[in-house]
């Protein structure tokens, strides 16, 4: 087994694998997929800290389990900004984003139906990790473009300098590992 970063998140002890991002930077990889315990406990802990909202939005894909669980125990609705246009999506709108964990610019899409559902609503943006804030900013742009009102931005972990932001809600800081 390679190097790991040990931490406790919402009462759950986890060992996160250290993953290379560049010649000068490694990150601790946090993936909620398949970890029902951490999904349930972090969703509950975040819901206790988040403002009232009508609907949750997240970007595909790592924030989906968290958004689902938070919606299940709270507002009962969530929307996923997709990374590609799907056959069922009518008149999609889009925004581009560059994430620290992806080696290329991505595009996020919302269908006309999702836009209608979000318009005029109190929106909570949810993600697994906030690092550079690029994905968060892209989701904010989408919500503002369609007339939604962002009432909060929440994540399980705030990575690197994101821990110093005053505009986000998070459970634990996550360090960056410089080489």
PDB file of C-alpha atoms in Angstrom:
ATOM      1  CA  UNK A   1       0.000   0.000   0.000  1.00  0.00           C
ATOM      2  CA  UNK A   2       1.240   3.499  -0.863  1.00  0.00           C
ATOM      3  CA  UNK A   3       1.266   6.575   1.327  1.00  0.00           C
ATOM      4  CA  UNK A   4      -2.004   7.592   2.963  1.00  0.00           C
ATOM      5  CA  UNK A   5      -3.369  10.552   4.890  1.00  0.00           C
ATOM      6  CA  UNK A   6      -5.337   9.523   7.982  1.00  0.00           C
ATOM      7  CA  UNK A   7      -8.251  11.681   9.078  1.00  0.00           C
ATOM      8  CA  UNK A   8     -11.616  11.614  10.825  1.00  0.00           C
ATOM      9  CA  UNK A   9     -14.618  12.964   8.923  1.00  0.00           C
ATOM     10  CA  UNK A  10     -18.033  13.157  10.639  1.00  0.00           C
ATOM     11  CA  UNK A  11     -16.859  10.539  13.123  1.00  0.00           C
ATOM     12  CA  UNK A  12     -15.551   8.177  10.428  1.00  0.00           C
ATOM     13  CA  UNK A  13     -11.843   7.341  10.418  1.00  0.00           C
ATOM     14  CA  UNK A  14     -10.470   7.037   6.895  1.00  0.00           C
ATOM     15  CA  UNK A  15      -7.120   6.551   5.174  1.00  0.00           C
ATOM     16  CA  UNK A  16      -7.022   8.624   1.985  1.00  0.00           C
ATOM     17  CA  UNK A  17      -4.489   7.576  -0.655  1.00  0.00           C
ATOM     18  CA  UNK A  18      -1.907  10.195  -1.590  1.00  0.00           C
ATOM     19  CA  UNK A  19      -2.256  10.829  -5.341  1.00  0.00           C
ATOM     20  CA  UNK A  20       0.171  12.700  -7.621  1.00  0.00           C
ATOM     21  CA  UNK A  21      -1.297  15.696  -9.442  1.00  0.00           C
ATOM     22  CA  UNK A  22       1.914  17.196 -10.840  1.00  0.00           C
ATOM     23  CA  UNK A  23       5.686  17.159 -10.350  1.00  0.00           C
ATOM     24  CA  UNK A  24       5.236  19.513  -7.403  1.00  0.00           C
ATOM     25  CA  UNK A  25       1.880  18.529  -5.885  1.00  0.00           C
ATOM     26  CA  UNK A  26       0.111  15.511  -4.411  1.00  0.00           C
ATOM     27  CA  UNK A  27      -3.395  15.401  -2.962  1.00  0.00           C
ATOM     28  CA  UNK A  28      -5.221  13.035  -0.632  1.00  0.00           C
ATOM     29  CA  UNK A  29      -7.875  11.287  -2.723  1.00  0.00           C
ATOM     30  CA  UNK A  30     -11.341  11.441  -1.162  1.00  0.00           C
ATOM     31  CA  UNK A  31     -13.970   9.369  -2.957  1.00  0.00           C
ATOM     32  CA  UNK A  32     -17.428   8.826  -1.484  1.00  0.00           C
ATOM     33  CA  UNK A  33     -18.515   6.275  -4.099  1.00  0.00           C
ATOM     34  CA  UNK A  34     -19.237   2.976  -2.386  1.00  0.00           C
ATOM     35  CA  UNK A  35     -18.801   4.373   1.148  1.00  0.00           C
ATOM     36  CA  UNK A  36     -22.367   4.489   2.449  1.00  0.00           C
ATOM     37  CA  UNK A  37     -21.335   5.209   6.037  1.00  0.00           C
ATOM     38  CA  UNK A  38     -19.350   8.334   5.190  1.00  0.00           C
ATOM     39  CA  UNK A  39     -22.029   9.507   2.744  1.00  0.00           C
ATOM     40  CA  UNK A  40     -24.774   9.248   5.357  1.00  0.00           C
ATOM     41  CA  UNK A  41     -22.770  10.758   8.217  1.00  0.00           C
ATOM     42  CA  UNK A  42     -21.302  13.655   6.223  1.00  0.00           C
ATOM     43  CA  UNK A  43     -24.707  14.478   4.711  1.00  0.00           C
ATOM     44  CA  UNK A  44     -26.277  14.627   8.171  1.00  0.00           C
ATOM     45  CA  UNK A  45     -23.418  16.755   9.571  1.00  0.00           C
ATOM     46  CA  UNK A  46     -23.571  19.181   6.632  1.00  0.00           C
ATOM     47  CA  UNK A  47     -27.363  19.489   6.814  1.00  0.00           C
ATOM     48  CA  UNK A  48     -26.981  20.666  10.410  1.00  0.00           C
ATOM     49  CA  UNK A  49     -24.733  23.514   9.201  1.00  0.00           C
ATOM     50  CA  UNK A  50     -26.477  24.519   5.951  1.00  0.00           C
ATOM     51  CA  UNK A  51     -29.108  27.234   5.478  1.00  0.00           C
ATOM     52  CA  UNK A  52     -32.666  26.465   4.425  1.00  0.00           C
ATOM     53  CA  UNK A  53     -32.941  25.715   0.727  1.00  0.00           C
ATOM     54  CA  UNK A  54     -35.438  24.452  -1.836  1.00  0.00           C
ATOM     55  CA  UNK A  55     -33.158  22.331  -3.999  1.00  0.00           C
ATOM     56  CA  UNK A  56     -29.568  21.058  -4.145  1.00  0.00           C
ATOM     57  CA  UNK A  57     -27.263  21.172  -7.166  1.00  0.00           C
ATOM     58  CA  UNK A  58     -23.992  19.321  -7.682  1.00  0.00           C
ATOM     59  CA  UNK A  59     -21.631  18.645 -10.561  1.00  0.00           C
ATOM     60  CA  UNK A  60     -21.267  15.181 -12.035  1.00  0.00           C
ATOM     61  CA  UNK A  61     -19.988  12.931 -10.583  1.00  0.00           C
ATOM     62  CA  UNK A  62     -18.273  12.696  -7.187  1.00  0.00           C
ATOM     63  CA  UNK A  63     -20.789  14.968  -5.429  1.00  0.00           C
ATOM     64  CA  UNK A  64     -23.814  12.900  -6.502  1.00  0.00           C
ATOM     65  CA  UNK A  65     -23.982  10.514  -3.509  1.00  0.00           C
ATOM     66  CA  UNK A  66     -23.734  13.452  -1.094  1.00  0.00           C
ATOM     67  CA  UNK A  67     -26.345  15.540  -2.948  1.00  0.00           C
ATOM     68  CA  UNK A  68     -28.714  12.577  -3.062  1.00  0.00           C
ATOM     69  CA  UNK A  69     -28.381  11.837   0.660  1.00  0.00           C
ATOM     70  CA  UNK A  70     -28.704  15.496   1.669  1.00  0.00           C
ATOM     71  CA  UNK A  71     -31.821  15.824  -0.512  1.00  0.00           C
ATOM     72  CA  UNK A  72     -33.225  12.569   0.872  1.00  0.00           C
ATOM     73  CA  UNK A  73     -33.048  13.811   4.471  1.00  0.00           C
ATOM     74  CA  UNK A  74     -33.866  17.434   3.608  1.00  0.00           C
ATOM     75  CA  UNK A  75     -35.505  19.217   0.695  1.00  0.00           C
ATOM     76  CA  UNK A  76     -36.204  16.041  -1.342  1.00  0.00           C
ATOM     77  CA  UNK A  77     -34.914  17.497  -4.646  1.00  0.00           C
ATOM     78  CA  UNK A  78     -31.534  17.681  -6.326  1.00  0.00           C
ATOM     79  CA  UNK A  79     -30.142  18.407  -9.779  1.00  0.00           C
ATOM     80  CA  UNK A  80     -26.908  17.186 -11.349  1.00  0.00           C
ATOM     81  CA  UNK A  81     -25.001  19.411 -13.780  1.00  0.00           C
ATOM     82  CA  UNK A  82     -23.899  16.839 -16.344  1.00  0.00           C
ATOM     83  CA  UNK A  83     -20.473  16.643 -18.028  1.00  0.00           C
ATOM     84  CA  UNK A  84     -22.008  15.820 -21.383  1.00  0.00           C
ATOM     85  CA  UNK A  85     -25.248  16.368 -23.225  1.00  0.00           C
ATOM     86  CA  UNK A  86     -27.602  13.414 -22.859  1.00  0.00           C
ATOM     87  CA  UNK A  87     -30.350  12.444 -25.316  1.00  0.00           C
ATOM     88  CA  UNK A  88     -33.087  13.456 -22.877  1.00  0.00           C
ATOM     89  CA  UNK A  89     -31.709  16.984 -22.378  1.00  0.00           C
ATOM     90  CA  UNK A  90     -33.621  19.692 -24.228  1.00  0.00           C
ATOM     91  CA  UNK A  91     -32.037  23.083 -24.953  1.00  0.00           C
ATOM     92  CA  UNK A  92     -29.136  22.653 -22.491  1.00  0.00           C
ATOM     93  CA  UNK A  93     -27.155  25.584 -21.157  1.00  0.00           C
ATOM     94  CA  UNK A  94     -23.466  25.157 -20.380  1.00  0.00           C
ATOM     95  CA  UNK A  95     -20.461  26.506 -18.515  1.00  0.00           C
ATOM     96  CA  UNK A  96     -16.770  25.513 -18.711  1.00  0.00           C
ATOM     97  CA  UNK A  97     -14.676  24.550 -15.697  1.00  0.00           C
ATOM     98  CA  UNK A  98     -11.068  23.527 -14.956  1.00  0.00           C
ATOM     99  CA  UNK A  99     -10.728  21.298 -11.899  1.00  0.00           C
ATOM    100  CA  UNK A 100      -7.523  20.439  -9.995  1.00  0.00           C
ATOM    101  CA  UNK A 101      -8.250  16.698 -10.392  1.00  0.00           C
ATOM    102  CA  UNK A 102      -8.894  16.806 -14.150  1.00  0.00           C
ATOM    103  CA  UNK A 103      -6.252  17.374 -16.816  1.00  0.00           C
ATOM    104  CA  UNK A 104      -8.546  19.237 -19.236  1.00  0.00           C
ATOM    105  CA  UNK A 105     -11.308  21.826 -19.323  1.00  0.00           C
ATOM    106  CA  UNK A 106     -14.723  20.294 -18.687  1.00  0.00           C
ATOM    107  CA  UNK A 107     -18.156  21.543 -19.637  1.00  0.00           C
ATOM    108  CA  UNK A 108     -21.164  21.292 -17.330  1.00  0.00           C
ATOM    109  CA  UNK A 109     -24.694  21.211 -18.753  1.00  0.00           C
ATOM    110  CA  UNK A 110     -28.193  21.722 -17.391  1.00  0.00           C
ATOM    111  CA  UNK A 111     -31.300  20.792 -19.349  1.00  0.00           C
ATOM    112  CA  UNK A 112     -34.184  23.180 -19.924  1.00  0.00           C
ATOM    113  CA  UNK A 113     -36.240  21.152 -17.427  1.00  0.00           C
ATOM    114  CA  UNK A 114     -33.552  21.417 -14.738  1.00  0.00           C
ATOM    115  CA  UNK A 115     -33.287  25.153 -15.361  1.00  0.00           C
ATOM    116  CA  UNK A 116     -37.054  25.544 -14.920  1.00  0.00           C
ATOM    117  CA  UNK A 117     -36.894  23.590 -11.651  1.00  0.00           C
ATOM    118  CA  UNK A 118     -34.085  25.841 -10.310  1.00  0.00           C
ATOM    119  CA  UNK A 119     -35.441  29.217 -11.464  1.00  0.00           C
ATOM    120  CA  UNK A 120     -36.426  31.436  -8.555  1.00  0.00           C
ATOM    121  CA  UNK A 121     -35.502  28.788  -5.975  1.00  0.00           C
ATOM    122  CA  UNK A 122     -33.133  28.866  -2.986  1.00  0.00           C
ATOM    123  CA  UNK A 123     -30.232  26.705  -4.168  1.00  0.00           C
ATOM    124  CA  UNK A 124     -27.630  24.896  -2.085  1.00  0.00           C
ATOM    125  CA  UNK A 125     -24.503  23.987  -4.048  1.00  0.00           C
ATOM    126  CA  UNK A 126     -22.942  20.745  -2.796  1.00  0.00           C
ATOM    127  CA  UNK A 127     -19.671  18.983  -3.643  1.00  0.00           C
ATOM    128  CA  UNK A 128     -17.374  16.428  -2.070  1.00  0.00           C
ATOM    129  CA  UNK A 129     -14.246  18.625  -1.977  1.00  0.00           C
ATOM    130  CA  UNK A 130     -13.682  22.316  -2.642  1.00  0.00           C
ATOM    131  CA  UNK A 131     -10.105  23.071  -3.627  1.00  0.00           C
ATOM    132  CA  UNK A 132      -9.513  25.803  -6.195  1.00  0.00           C
ATOM    133  CA  UNK A 133     -13.207  26.684  -6.229  1.00  0.00           C
ATOM    134  CA  UNK A 134     -13.444  26.423 -10.020  1.00  0.00           C
ATOM    135  CA  UNK A 135     -16.243  23.826 -10.021  1.00  0.00           C
ATOM    136  CA  UNK A 136     -18.093  25.790  -7.369  1.00  0.00           C
ATOM    137  CA  UNK A 137     -17.793  28.986  -9.392  1.00  0.00           C
ATOM    138  CA  UNK A 138     -19.041  27.228 -12.532  1.00  0.00           C
ATOM    139  CA  UNK A 139     -22.113  25.941 -10.691  1.00  0.00           C
ATOM    140  CA  UNK A 140     -22.756  29.426  -9.285  1.00  0.00           C
ATOM    141  CA  UNK A 141     -22.574  30.844 -12.826  1.00  0.00           C
ATOM    142  CA  UNK A 142     -25.115  28.280 -14.041  1.00  0.00           C
ATOM    143  CA  UNK A 143     -27.500  28.988 -11.159  1.00  0.00           C
ATOM    144  CA  UNK A 144     -27.280  32.764 -11.635  1.00  0.00           C
ATOM    145  CA  UNK A 145     -27.741  32.441 -15.389  1.00  0.00           C
ATOM    146  CA  UNK A 146     -31.066  30.663 -14.949  1.00  0.00           C
ATOM    147  CA  UNK A 147     -32.351  32.901 -12.155  1.00  0.00           C
ATOM    148  CA  UNK A 148     -31.708  30.752  -9.089  1.00  0.00           C
ATOM    149  CA  UNK A 149     -30.612  32.136  -5.731  1.00  0.00           C
ATOM    150  CA  UNK A 150     -27.496  30.535  -4.206  1.00  0.00           C
ATOM    151  CA  UNK A 151     -28.107  30.435  -0.440  1.00  0.00           C
ATOM    152  CA  UNK A 152     -25.120  28.262   0.452  1.00  0.00           C
ATOM    153  CA  UNK A 153     -22.079  26.376  -0.799  1.00  0.00           C
ATOM    154  CA  UNK A 154     -21.157  23.214   1.062  1.00  0.00           C
ATOM    155  CA  UNK A 155     -18.580  20.443   0.841  1.00  0.00           C
ATOM    156  CA  UNK A 156     -17.306  17.642   2.998  1.00  0.00           C
ATOM    157  CA  UNK A 157     -13.699  18.845   2.733  1.00  0.00           C
ATOM    158  CA  UNK A 158     -11.990  22.183   2.051  1.00  0.00           C
ATOM    159  CA  UNK A 159      -8.637  21.467   0.431  1.00  0.00           C
ATOM    160  CA  UNK A 160      -5.601  23.724   0.701  1.00  0.00           C
ATOM    161  CA  UNK A 161      -6.394  27.452   0.895  1.00  0.00           C
ATOM    162  CA  UNK A 162     -10.123  26.752   0.535  1.00  0.00           C
ATOM    163  CA  UNK A 163     -10.144  26.195   4.315  1.00  0.00           C
ATOM    164  CA  UNK A 164      -9.681  29.973   4.719  1.00  0.00           C
ATOM    165  CA  UNK A 165     -12.731  30.893   2.652  1.00  0.00           C
ATOM    166  CA  UNK A 166     -15.589  32.454   4.572  1.00  0.00           C
ATOM    167  CA  UNK A 167     -18.215  31.820   1.887  1.00  0.00           C
ATOM    168  CA  UNK A 168     -18.273  28.016   2.127  1.00  0.00           C
ATOM    169  CA  UNK A 169     -19.521  25.468   4.644  1.00  0.00           C
ATOM    170  CA  UNK A 170     -17.362  22.385   5.170  1.00  0.00           C
ATOM    171  CA  UNK A 171     -16.687  19.690   7.726  1.00  0.00           C
ATOM    172  CA  UNK A 172     -12.902  19.272   7.688  1.00  0.00           C
ATOM    173  CA  UNK A 173      -9.810  20.890   6.129  1.00  0.00           C
ATOM    174  CA  UNK A 174      -7.665  18.771   3.848  1.00  0.00           C
ATOM    175  CA  UNK A 175      -4.008  19.692   3.289  1.00  0.00           C
ATOM    176  CA  UNK A 176      -2.189  19.765  -0.028  1.00  0.00           C
ATOM    177  CA  UNK A 177       1.107  17.889  -0.195  1.00  0.00           C
ATOM    178  CA  UNK A 178       3.862  19.878  -1.903  1.00  0.00           C
ATOM    179  CA  UNK A 179       6.972  18.050  -3.132  1.00  0.00           C
TER     180      UNK A 179
END
